[in-house]
GROMACS .gro file of C-alpha atoms in nm:
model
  110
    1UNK     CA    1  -4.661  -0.588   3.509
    2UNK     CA    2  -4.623  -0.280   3.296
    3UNK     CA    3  -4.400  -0.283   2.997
    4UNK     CA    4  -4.202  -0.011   3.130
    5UNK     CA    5  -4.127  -0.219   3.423
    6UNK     CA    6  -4.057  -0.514   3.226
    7UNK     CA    7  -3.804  -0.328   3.035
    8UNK     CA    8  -3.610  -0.197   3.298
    9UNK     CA    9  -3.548  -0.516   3.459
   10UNK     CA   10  -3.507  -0.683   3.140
   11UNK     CA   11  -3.265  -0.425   3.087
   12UNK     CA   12  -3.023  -0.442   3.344
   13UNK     CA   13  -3.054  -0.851   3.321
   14UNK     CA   14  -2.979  -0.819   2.948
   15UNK     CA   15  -2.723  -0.567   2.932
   16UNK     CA   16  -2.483  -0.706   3.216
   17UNK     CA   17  -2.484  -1.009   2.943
   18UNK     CA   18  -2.366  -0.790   2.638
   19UNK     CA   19  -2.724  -0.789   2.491
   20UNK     CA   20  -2.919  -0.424   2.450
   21UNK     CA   21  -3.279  -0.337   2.336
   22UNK     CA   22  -3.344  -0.247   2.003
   23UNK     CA   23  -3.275   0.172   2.002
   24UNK     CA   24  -3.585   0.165   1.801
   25UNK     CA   25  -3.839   0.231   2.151
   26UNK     CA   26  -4.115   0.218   1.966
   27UNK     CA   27  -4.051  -0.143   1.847
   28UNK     CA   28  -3.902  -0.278   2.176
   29UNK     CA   29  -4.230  -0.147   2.376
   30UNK     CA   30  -4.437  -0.325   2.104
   31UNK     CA   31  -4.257  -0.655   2.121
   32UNK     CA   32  -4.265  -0.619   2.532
   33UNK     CA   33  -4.694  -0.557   2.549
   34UNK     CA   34  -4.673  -0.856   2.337
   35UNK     CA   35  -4.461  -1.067   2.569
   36UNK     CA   36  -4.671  -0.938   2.860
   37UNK     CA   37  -4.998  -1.042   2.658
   38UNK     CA   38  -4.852  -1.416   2.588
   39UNK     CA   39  -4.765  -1.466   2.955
   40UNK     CA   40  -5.056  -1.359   3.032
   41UNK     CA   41  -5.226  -1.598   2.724
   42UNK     CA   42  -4.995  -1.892   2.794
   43UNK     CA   43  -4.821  -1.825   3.141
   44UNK     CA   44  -4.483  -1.783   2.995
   45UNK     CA   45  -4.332  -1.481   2.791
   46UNK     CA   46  -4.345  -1.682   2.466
   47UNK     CA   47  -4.180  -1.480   2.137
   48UNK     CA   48  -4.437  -1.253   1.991
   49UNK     CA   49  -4.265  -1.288   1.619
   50UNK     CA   50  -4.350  -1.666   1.623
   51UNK     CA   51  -4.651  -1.935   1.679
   52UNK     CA   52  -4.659  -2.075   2.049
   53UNK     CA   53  -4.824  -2.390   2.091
   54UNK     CA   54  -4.957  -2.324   2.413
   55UNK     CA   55  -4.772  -2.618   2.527
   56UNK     CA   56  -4.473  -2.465   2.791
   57UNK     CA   57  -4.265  -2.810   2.700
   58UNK     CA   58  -4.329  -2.763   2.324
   59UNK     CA   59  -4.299  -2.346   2.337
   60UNK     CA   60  -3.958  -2.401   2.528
   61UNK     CA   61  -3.694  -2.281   2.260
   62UNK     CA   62  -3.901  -1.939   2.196
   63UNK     CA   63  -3.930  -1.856   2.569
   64UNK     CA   64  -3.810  -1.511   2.605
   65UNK     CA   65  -3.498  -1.441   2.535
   66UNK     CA   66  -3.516  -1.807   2.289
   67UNK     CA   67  -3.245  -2.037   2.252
   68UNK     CA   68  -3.205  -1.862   1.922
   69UNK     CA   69  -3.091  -1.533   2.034
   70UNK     CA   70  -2.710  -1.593   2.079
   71UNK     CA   71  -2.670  -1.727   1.734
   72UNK     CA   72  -2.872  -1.462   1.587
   73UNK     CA   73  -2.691  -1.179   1.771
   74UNK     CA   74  -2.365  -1.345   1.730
   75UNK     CA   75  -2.410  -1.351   1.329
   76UNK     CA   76  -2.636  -1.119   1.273
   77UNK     CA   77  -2.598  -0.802   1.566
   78UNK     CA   78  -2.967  -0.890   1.615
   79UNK     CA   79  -3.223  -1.138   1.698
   80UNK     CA   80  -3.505  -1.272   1.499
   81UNK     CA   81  -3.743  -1.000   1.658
   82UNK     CA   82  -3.489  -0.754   1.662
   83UNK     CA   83  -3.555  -0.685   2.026
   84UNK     CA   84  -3.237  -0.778   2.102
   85UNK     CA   85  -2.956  -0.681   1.944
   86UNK     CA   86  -2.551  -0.605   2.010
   87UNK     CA   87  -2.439  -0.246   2.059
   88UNK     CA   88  -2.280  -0.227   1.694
   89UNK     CA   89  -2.605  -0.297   1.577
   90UNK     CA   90  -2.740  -0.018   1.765
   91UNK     CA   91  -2.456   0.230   1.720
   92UNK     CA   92  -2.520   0.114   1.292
   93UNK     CA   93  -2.161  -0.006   1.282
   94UNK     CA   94  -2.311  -0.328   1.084
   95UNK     CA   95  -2.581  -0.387   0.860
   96UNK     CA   96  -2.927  -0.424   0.942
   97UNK     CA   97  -2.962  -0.750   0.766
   98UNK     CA   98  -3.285  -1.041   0.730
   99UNK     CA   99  -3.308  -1.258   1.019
  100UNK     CA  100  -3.353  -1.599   0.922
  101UNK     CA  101  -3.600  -1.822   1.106
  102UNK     CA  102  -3.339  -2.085   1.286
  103UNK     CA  103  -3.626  -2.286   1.431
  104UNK     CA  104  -3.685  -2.617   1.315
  105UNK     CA  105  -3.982  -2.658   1.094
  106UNK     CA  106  -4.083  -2.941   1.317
  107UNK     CA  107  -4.085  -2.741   1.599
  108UNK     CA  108  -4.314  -2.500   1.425
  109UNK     CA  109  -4.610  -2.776   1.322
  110UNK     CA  110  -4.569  -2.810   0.993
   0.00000   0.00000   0.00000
């Protein structure tokens, strides 16, 4: 699949859900070859902004949108990759703030 593809059915999925791409295209087409290159690595569209395992089970709460997503938009306007973020975000009605890493350093390997 093509990123362009990818993010115009991403798109319309994400969007009828109150989520919208980053209005920065340059970063959301990055962040989209990367998915495409970790599905095509792992077989799932792990999160390019964070280690997979390589273990589907393991890489579950980073699958594409992650578990961590809601929260993150929800406090933040934005998730951790800032592909995602909430149209206030976009428009700049709220600050561009840090993302904090919400995933569980156990999770990670360390």
């Amino acid at each position: 699949m093509k990123p362009e593809k990818l993010y115009e059915l991403l798109k319309k999925i994400q969007e009828a859900k109150g989520y919208y791409f980053n209005k920065d295209k340059e970063r959301v087409f990055e962040l989209l070859e990367a998915l495409l290159a970790n599905k095509d690595r792992y077989g799932y569209m792990v999160c390019p902004c964070r280690l997979a395992a390589g273990d589907r089970e393991a890489d579950n709460d980073i699958i594409c949108p992650c578990v961590y997503r809601e929260p993150d938009v929800e406090e933040f306007g934005s998730c951790y990759c800032n592909l995602y973020v909430s149209k206030e975000w976009n428009d700049g009605a709220i600050s561009h703030e840090y993302i904090p890493e919400r995933r569980p350093p156990e999770k990670m390997g360390f």
